[in-house]
PDB file of C-alpha atoms in Angstrom:
ATOM      1  CA  MET A   1    -122.059  -7.699 -62.955  1.00 39.00           C
ATOM      2  CA  SER A   2    -121.768 -10.043 -65.927  1.00 42.00           C
ATOM      3  CA  ALA A   3    -124.290 -12.860 -66.280  1.00 43.00           C
ATOM      4  CA  SER A   4    -121.617 -15.484 -65.610  1.00 61.00           C
ATOM      5  CA  SER A   5    -120.047 -13.818 -62.580  1.00 76.00           C
ATOM      6  CA  ASP A   6    -121.077 -14.167 -58.947  1.00 86.00           C
ATOM      7  CA  LEU A   7    -118.987 -11.132 -57.936  1.00 91.00           C
ATOM      8  CA  HIS A   8    -120.237  -7.636 -57.187  1.00 92.00           C
ATOM      9  CA  PRO A   9    -119.176  -4.912 -59.674  1.00 92.00           C
ATOM     10  CA  ALA A  10    -117.073  -3.362 -56.878  1.00 94.00           C
ATOM     11  CA  GLN A  11    -115.121  -6.626 -56.711  1.00 94.00           C
ATOM     12  CA  HIS A  12    -114.715  -6.637 -60.499  1.00 90.00           C
ATOM     13  CA  ARG A  13    -113.159  -3.195 -60.477  1.00 92.00           C
ATOM     14  CA  ALA A  14    -110.945  -3.810 -57.457  1.00 94.00           C
ATOM     15  CA  LEU A  15    -109.652  -7.158 -58.739  1.00 94.00           C
ATOM     16  CA  ARG A  16    -108.754  -5.693 -62.125  1.00 90.00           C
ATOM     17  CA  GLU A  17    -107.052  -2.760 -60.388  1.00 92.00           C
ATOM     18  CA  LEU A  18    -105.198  -5.168 -58.107  1.00 95.00           C
ATOM     19  CA  ILE A  19    -103.818  -7.107 -61.070  1.00 92.00           C
ATOM     20  CA  ALA A  20    -102.758  -3.868 -62.795  1.00 91.00           C
ATOM     21  CA  MET A  21    -101.077  -2.572 -59.631  1.00 93.00           C
ATOM     22  CA  ALA A  22     -99.350  -5.868 -58.834  1.00 94.00           C
ATOM     23  CA  THR A  23     -98.008  -5.958 -62.416  1.00 92.00           C
ATOM     24  CA  GLN A  24     -96.863  -2.365 -62.102  1.00 92.00           C
ATOM     25  CA  LEU A  25     -95.166  -3.016 -58.756  1.00 96.00           C
ATOM     26  CA  SER A  26     -93.362  -6.100 -60.034  1.00 95.00           C
ATOM     27  CA  ARG A  27     -91.954  -4.377 -63.126  1.00 93.00           C
ATOM     28  CA  HIS A  28     -91.203  -1.059 -61.416  1.00 93.00           C
ATOM     29  CA  TRP A  29     -89.467  -2.590 -58.395  1.00 96.00           C
ATOM     30  CA  ARG A  30     -87.350  -4.904 -60.567  1.00 96.00           C
ATOM     31  CA  ALA A  31     -86.238  -1.903 -62.655  1.00 93.00           C
ATOM     32  CA  LEU A  32     -85.402   0.076 -59.504  1.00 94.00           C
ATOM     33  CA  ALA A  33     -83.426  -2.839 -58.056  1.00 96.00           C
ATOM     34  CA  GLU A  34     -81.199  -2.681 -61.149  1.00 94.00           C
ATOM     35  CA  ARG A  35     -80.497   1.037 -60.619  1.00 92.00           C
ATOM     36  CA  LEU A  36     -79.991   1.155 -56.855  1.00 94.00           C
ATOM     37  CA  PRO A  37     -76.757   0.185 -55.085  1.00 89.00           C
ATOM     38  CA  ASP A  38     -76.756  -3.295 -53.547  1.00 91.00           C
ATOM     39  CA  GLY A  39     -78.151  -3.522 -50.058  1.00 95.00           C
ATOM     40  CA  ASP A  40     -81.396  -3.959 -48.138  1.00 96.00           C
ATOM     41  CA  ILE A  41     -83.415  -1.814 -50.545  1.00 97.00           C
ATOM     42  CA  VAL A  42     -82.477  -3.987 -53.523  1.00 98.00           C
ATOM     43  CA  LYS A  43     -83.327  -7.152 -51.555  1.00 98.00           C
ATOM     44  CA  ALA A  44     -86.660  -5.641 -50.445  1.00 98.00           C
ATOM     45  CA  PHE A  45     -87.608  -4.614 -53.985  1.00 98.00           C
ATOM     46  CA  ARG A  46     -86.636  -7.948 -55.544  1.00 98.00           C
ATOM     47  CA  SER A  47     -88.477  -9.899 -52.844  1.00 98.00           C
ATOM     48  CA  GLY A  48     -91.506  -7.611 -53.158  1.00 98.00           C
ATOM     49  CA  ALA A  49     -91.560  -8.060 -56.942  1.00 98.00           C
ATOM     50  CA  ASP A  50     -91.475 -11.843 -56.455  1.00 98.00           C
ATOM     51  CA  SER A  51     -94.378 -11.554 -53.997  1.00 98.00           C
ATOM     52  CA  ALA A  52     -96.378  -9.484 -56.496  1.00 98.00           C
ATOM     53  CA  ASP A  53     -95.808 -12.160 -59.159  1.00 97.00           C
ATOM     54  CA  GLN A  54     -96.937 -14.879 -56.734  1.00 98.00           C
ATOM     55  CA  LEU A  55    -100.006 -12.818 -55.805  1.00 98.00           C
ATOM     56  CA  MET A  56    -100.994 -12.631 -59.472  1.00 94.00           C
ATOM     57  CA  THR A  57    -100.562 -16.378 -59.943  1.00 95.00           C
ATOM     58  CA  GLU A  58    -103.053 -16.953 -57.104  1.00 96.00           C
ATOM     59  CA  ILE A  59    -105.527 -14.091 -57.521  1.00 94.00           C
ATOM     60  CA  THR A  60    -106.001 -14.384 -61.300  1.00 92.00           C
ATOM     61  CA  PRO A  61    -107.357 -17.966 -61.303  1.00 93.00           C
ATOM     62  CA  ALA A  62    -109.464 -17.190 -58.219  1.00 93.00           C
ATOM     63  CA  ALA A  63    -111.079 -14.266 -60.046  1.00 91.00           C
ATOM     64  CA  ARG A  64    -111.617 -16.377 -63.172  1.00 90.00           C
ATOM     65  CA  ALA A  65    -113.224 -19.129 -61.091  1.00 92.00           C
ATOM     66  CA  HIS A  66    -115.912 -16.596 -60.169  1.00 91.00           C
ATOM     67  CA  GLY A  67    -116.524 -15.495 -63.757  1.00 88.00           C
ATOM     68  CA  LEU A  68    -114.310 -12.416 -63.957  1.00 86.00           C
ATOM     69  CA  SER A  69    -112.210 -12.047 -67.103  1.00 79.00           C
ATOM     70  CA  VAL A  70    -108.791 -10.783 -66.090  1.00 71.00           C
ATOM     71  CA  GLY A  71    -105.567 -10.932 -67.947  1.00 64.00           C
ATOM     72  CA  PRO A  72    -103.862  -9.056 -70.748  1.00 64.00           C
ATOM     73  CA  ALA A  73    -105.728  -5.725 -70.506  1.00 58.00           C
ATOM     74  CA  ALA A  74    -105.293  -5.350 -66.736  1.00 58.00           C
ATOM     75  CA  GLU A  75    -101.675  -6.519 -66.919  1.00 59.00           C
ATOM     76  CA  SER A  76    -101.016  -4.187 -69.858  1.00 66.00           C
ATOM     77  CA  ALA A  77    -102.269  -1.218 -67.821  1.00 62.00           C
ATOM     78  CA  GLY A  78     -99.771  -2.157 -65.111  1.00 57.00           C
ATOM     79  CA  ARG A  79     -96.926  -2.454 -67.625  1.00 61.00           C
ATOM     80  CA  VAL A  80     -97.712   0.992 -69.087  1.00 62.00           C
ATOM     81  CA  LEU A  81     -97.815   2.561 -65.624  1.00 63.00           C
ATOM     82  CA  ALA A  82     -94.512   0.926 -64.684  1.00 58.00           C
ATOM     83  CA  GLY A  83     -92.961   2.219 -67.900  1.00 57.00           C
ATOM     84  CA  LEU A  84     -94.113   5.755 -67.201  1.00 59.00           C
ATOM     85  CA  ARG A  85     -92.727   5.660 -63.682  1.00 59.00           C
ATOM     86  CA  GLY A  86     -89.468   4.033 -64.638  1.00 56.00           C
ATOM     87  CA  ASN A  87     -88.736   5.908 -67.847  1.00 64.00           C
ATOM     88  CA  VAL A  88     -90.202   9.314 -67.054  1.00 60.00           C
ATOM     89  CA  ARG A  89     -90.668  10.139 -63.372  1.00 72.00           C
ATOM     90  CA  ASP A  90     -87.802   8.152 -61.857  1.00 83.00           C
ATOM     91  CA  ARG A  91     -85.217   9.652 -64.226  1.00 83.00           C
ATOM     92  CA  ALA A  92     -85.394  12.998 -62.434  1.00 84.00           C
ATOM     93  CA  LEU A  93     -85.277  11.603 -58.901  1.00 90.00           C
ATOM     94  CA  GLU A  94     -82.591  11.006 -56.319  1.00 93.00           C
ATOM     95  CA  ARG A  95     -82.146   7.425 -55.130  1.00 95.00           C
ATOM     96  CA  ASN A  96     -83.915   8.104 -51.838  1.00 96.00           C
ATOM     97  CA  GLN A  97     -86.854   9.807 -53.546  1.00 94.00           C
ATOM     98  CA  ALA A  98     -87.361   6.966 -56.013  1.00 95.00           C
ATOM     99  CA  ALA A  99     -87.189   4.341 -53.238  1.00 96.00           C
ATOM    100  CA  ARG A 100     -89.573   6.192 -50.919  1.00 96.00           C
ATOM    101  CA  LEU A 101     -92.109   6.833 -53.686  1.00 94.00           C
ATOM    102  CA  ALA A 102     -91.904   3.202 -54.822  1.00 95.00           C
ATOM    103  CA  SER A 103     -92.765   2.011 -51.321  1.00 96.00           C
ATOM    104  CA  LEU A 104     -96.184   3.612 -51.879  1.00 94.00           C
ATOM    105  CA  ASP A 105     -96.820   0.994 -54.589  1.00 94.00           C
ATOM    106  CA  ALA A 106     -96.938  -1.646 -51.849  1.00 97.00           C
ATOM    107  CA  GLN A 107     -99.264   0.489 -49.760  1.00 96.00           C
ATOM    108  CA  HIS A 108    -101.635   0.712 -52.737  1.00 95.00           C
ATOM    109  CA  VAL A 109    -101.614  -3.073 -53.188  1.00 97.00           C
ATOM    110  CA  THR A 110    -102.091  -3.693 -49.448  1.00 97.00           C
ATOM    111  CA  THR A 111    -105.018  -1.280 -49.271  1.00 97.00           C
ATOM    112  CA  LEU A 112    -106.637  -2.933 -52.306  1.00 96.00           C
ATOM    113  CA  LEU A 113    -106.233  -6.376 -50.725  1.00 98.00           C
ATOM    114  CA  ARG A 114    -107.785  -5.169 -47.477  1.00 98.00           C
ATOM    115  CA  TYR A 115    -110.660  -3.537 -49.384  1.00 98.00           C
ATOM    116  CA  LEU A 116    -111.254  -6.732 -51.383  1.00 97.00           C
ATOM    117  CA  HIS A 117    -111.165  -8.762 -48.180  1.00 97.00           C
ATOM    118  CA  GLU A 118    -113.871  -6.544 -46.687  1.00 97.00           C
ATOM    119  CA  LEU A 119    -115.963  -6.663 -49.885  1.00 96.00           C
ATOM    120  CA  SER A 120    -115.711 -10.431 -50.107  1.00 96.00           C
ATOM    121  CA  ASP A 121    -116.275 -10.926 -46.387  1.00 95.00           C
ATOM    122  CA  ALA A 122    -119.529  -8.968 -46.662  1.00 94.00           C
ATOM    123  CA  ASN A 123    -120.713 -10.211 -50.074  1.00 90.00           C
ATOM    124  CA  GLY A 124    -118.926 -13.513 -50.624  1.00 90.00           C
ATOM    125  CA  PRO A 125    -117.445 -15.644 -51.894  1.00 94.00           C
ATOM    126  CA  PRO A 126    -115.657 -16.920 -48.779  1.00 95.00           C
ATOM    127  CA  ASP A 127    -112.699 -18.349 -50.712  1.00 96.00           C
ATOM    128  CA  LEU A 128    -111.898 -14.929 -52.201  1.00 96.00           C
ATOM    129  CA  ALA A 129    -112.237 -13.289 -48.766  1.00 96.00           C
ATOM    130  CA  ALA A 130    -109.798 -15.825 -47.305  1.00 97.00           C
ATOM    131  CA  LEU A 131    -107.299 -15.410 -50.151  1.00 97.00           C
ATOM    132  CA  CYS A 132    -107.351 -11.609 -49.886  1.00 97.00           C
ATOM    133  CA  GLY A 133    -106.969 -11.839 -46.106  1.00 97.00           C
ATOM    134  CA  VAL A 134    -103.875 -14.032 -46.436  1.00 97.00           C
ATOM    135  CA  TRP A 135    -102.351 -11.753 -49.068  1.00 98.00           C
ATOM    136  CA  ASP A 136    -103.155  -8.637 -47.049  1.00 97.00           C
ATOM    137  CA  LYS A 137    -100.949 -10.018 -44.258  1.00 97.00           C
ATOM    138  CA  ARG A 138     -98.195 -11.032 -46.696  1.00 97.00           C
ATOM    139  CA  PHE A 139     -98.165  -7.704 -48.487  1.00 97.00           C
ATOM    140  CA  THR A 140     -98.205  -5.776 -45.230  1.00 97.00           C
ATOM    141  CA  ARG A 141     -94.797  -7.395 -44.607  1.00 98.00           C
ATOM    142  CA  VAL A 142     -93.650  -6.445 -48.135  1.00 98.00           C
ATOM    143  CA  GLU A 143     -94.741  -2.848 -47.528  1.00 97.00           C
ATOM    144  CA  SER A 144     -93.049  -2.694 -44.119  1.00 98.00           C
ATOM    145  CA  SER A 145     -89.797  -4.108 -45.489  1.00 98.00           C
ATOM    146  CA  ALA A 146     -89.732  -1.617 -48.384  1.00 97.00           C
ATOM    147  CA  ARG A 147     -90.462   1.368 -46.122  1.00 97.00           C
ATOM    148  CA  ARG A 148     -87.806   0.305 -43.619  1.00 98.00           C
ATOM    149  CA  ALA A 149     -85.192  -0.191 -46.356  1.00 97.00           C
ATOM    150  CA  ALA A 150     -86.077   3.114 -48.068  1.00 97.00           C
ATOM    151  CA  ALA A 151     -85.778   5.001 -44.769  1.00 97.00           C
ATOM    152  CA  ALA A 152     -82.431   3.309 -44.061  1.00 97.00           C
ATOM    153  CA  LEU A 153     -80.957   5.017 -47.131  1.00 97.00           C
ATOM    154  CA  GLY A 154     -80.666   8.002 -44.786  1.00 97.00           C
ATOM    155  CA  HIS A 155     -77.666   6.282 -43.139  1.00 97.00           C
ATOM    156  CA  ASP A 156     -75.596   7.309 -46.176  1.00 96.00           C
ATOM    157  CA  PRO A 157     -76.765  10.828 -47.163  1.00 96.00           C
ATOM    158  CA  GLU A 158     -74.290  11.248 -50.035  1.00 96.00           C
ATOM    159  CA  SER A 159     -75.417   8.041 -51.706  1.00 95.00           C
ATOM    160  CA  ALA A 160     -79.080   8.824 -50.943  1.00 95.00           C
ATOM    161  CA  ILE A 161     -79.007  12.059 -52.948  1.00 93.00           C
ATOM    162  CA  GLU A 162     -77.231  10.558 -55.957  1.00 93.00           C
ATOM    163  CA  PRO A 163     -79.374  10.592 -59.112  1.00 92.00           C
ATOM    164  CA  LEU A 164     -81.170   7.275 -59.599  1.00 92.00           C
ATOM    165  CA  ASP A 165     -80.436   7.518 -63.311  1.00 82.00           C
ATOM    166  CA  GLN A 166     -76.691   8.028 -63.735  1.00 67.00           C
ATOM    167  CA  SER A 167     -76.993   9.048 -67.399  1.00 63.00           C
ATOM    168  CA  ALA A 168     -76.488  12.668 -68.494  1.00 62.00           C
ATOM    169  CA  LEU A 169     -80.278  13.016 -68.783  1.00 56.00           C
ATOM    170  CA  GLY A 170     -80.826  11.617 -65.287  1.00 55.00           C
ATOM    171  CA  ARG A 171     -78.207  13.914 -63.764  1.00 56.00           C
ATOM    172  CA  ALA A 172     -79.728  16.911 -65.573  1.00 60.00           C
ATOM    173  CA  GLY A 173     -83.195  15.996 -64.281  1.00 58.00           C
ATOM    174  CA  GLN A 174     -81.905  15.664 -60.718  1.00 59.00           C
ATOM    175  CA  ARG A 175     -80.093  19.041 -60.972  1.00 59.00           C
ATOM    176  CA  LEU A 176     -83.286  20.656 -62.267  1.00 58.00           C
ATOM    177  CA  GLY A 177     -85.227  19.209 -59.321  1.00 58.00           C
ATOM    178  CA  SER A 178     -82.607  20.509 -56.877  1.00 61.00           C
ATOM    179  CA  THR A 179     -82.678  23.945 -58.511  1.00 61.00           C
ATOM    180  CA  ILE A 180     -86.466  24.143 -58.296  1.00 60.00           C
ATOM    181  CA  GLY A 181     -86.289  23.058 -54.650  1.00 56.00           C
ATOM    182  CA  GLY A 182     -83.647  25.717 -53.949  1.00 60.00           C
ATOM    183  CA  ILE A 183     -85.789  28.405 -55.557  1.00 68.00           C
ATOM    184  CA  GLY A 184     -88.749  27.306 -53.457  1.00 62.00           C
ATOM    185  CA  GLU A 185     -86.654  27.391 -50.280  1.00 65.00           C
ATOM    186  CA  ALA A 186     -85.337  30.897 -51.080  1.00 63.00           C
ATOM    187  CA  SER A 187     -88.865  32.085 -51.835  1.00 65.00           C
ATOM    188  CA  ASP A 188     -90.137  30.723 -48.518  1.00 66.00           C
ATOM    189  CA  ARG A 189     -87.262  32.421 -46.690  1.00 65.00           C
ATOM    190  CA  VAL A 190     -88.077  35.807 -48.275  1.00 64.00           C
ATOM    191  CA  LEU A 191     -91.791  35.428 -47.572  1.00 64.00           C
ATOM    192  CA  GLY A 192     -91.006  34.444 -43.966  1.00 66.00           C
ATOM    193  CA  LEU A 193     -88.888  37.565 -43.489  1.00 65.00           C
ATOM    194  CA  ARG A 194     -91.636  39.738 -44.939  1.00 70.00           C
ATOM    195  CA  ARG A 195     -94.197  38.244 -42.564  1.00 72.00           C
ATOM    196  CA  ARG A 196     -91.963  38.811 -39.560  1.00 76.00           C
ATOM    197  CA  ASN A 197     -91.121  42.363 -40.610  1.00 76.00           C
ATOM    198  CA  GLY A 198     -94.522  43.263 -42.025  1.00 65.00           C
TER     199      GLY A 198
END
């Protein structure tokens, strides 16, 4: 704990992680909303990104008021992570896969908020506990909305398995993923037959 802070080191770490993850969620979900077809999932991701931005505008000054330096480094970590997910991982995914994996971003933020609420409830300060409690409830709704919208992509299976990235590279990545999955399925089938016959 720094000399000027009244927060426990566990709160320091969790608050910095929260700011990084909220930054990551905001950037990643906005990028996904641009690549997905219009509908509930796009609305959920845009609304969730707005909520993450609002969370940061409230949590950052609250952390600073208790002597914790947060800002460019934590936000930069979130931007780098969002870039890796958006420019590397997501390129090889189907629309449904990218949406379902992205919904885990909200779960991470919600769990961090709940953890910070418990830390602050036990150790103080009360204002930080109250703020994290309010945001835990808000982000639980963000998480629920994203999961519901991602699952609803199953109503249109053909669209759901389209590559998220429609470029030649994205289509090649999605085909590679499908090929690897097909090889795994064939391997499991052969091993299953051997077990039954062996």
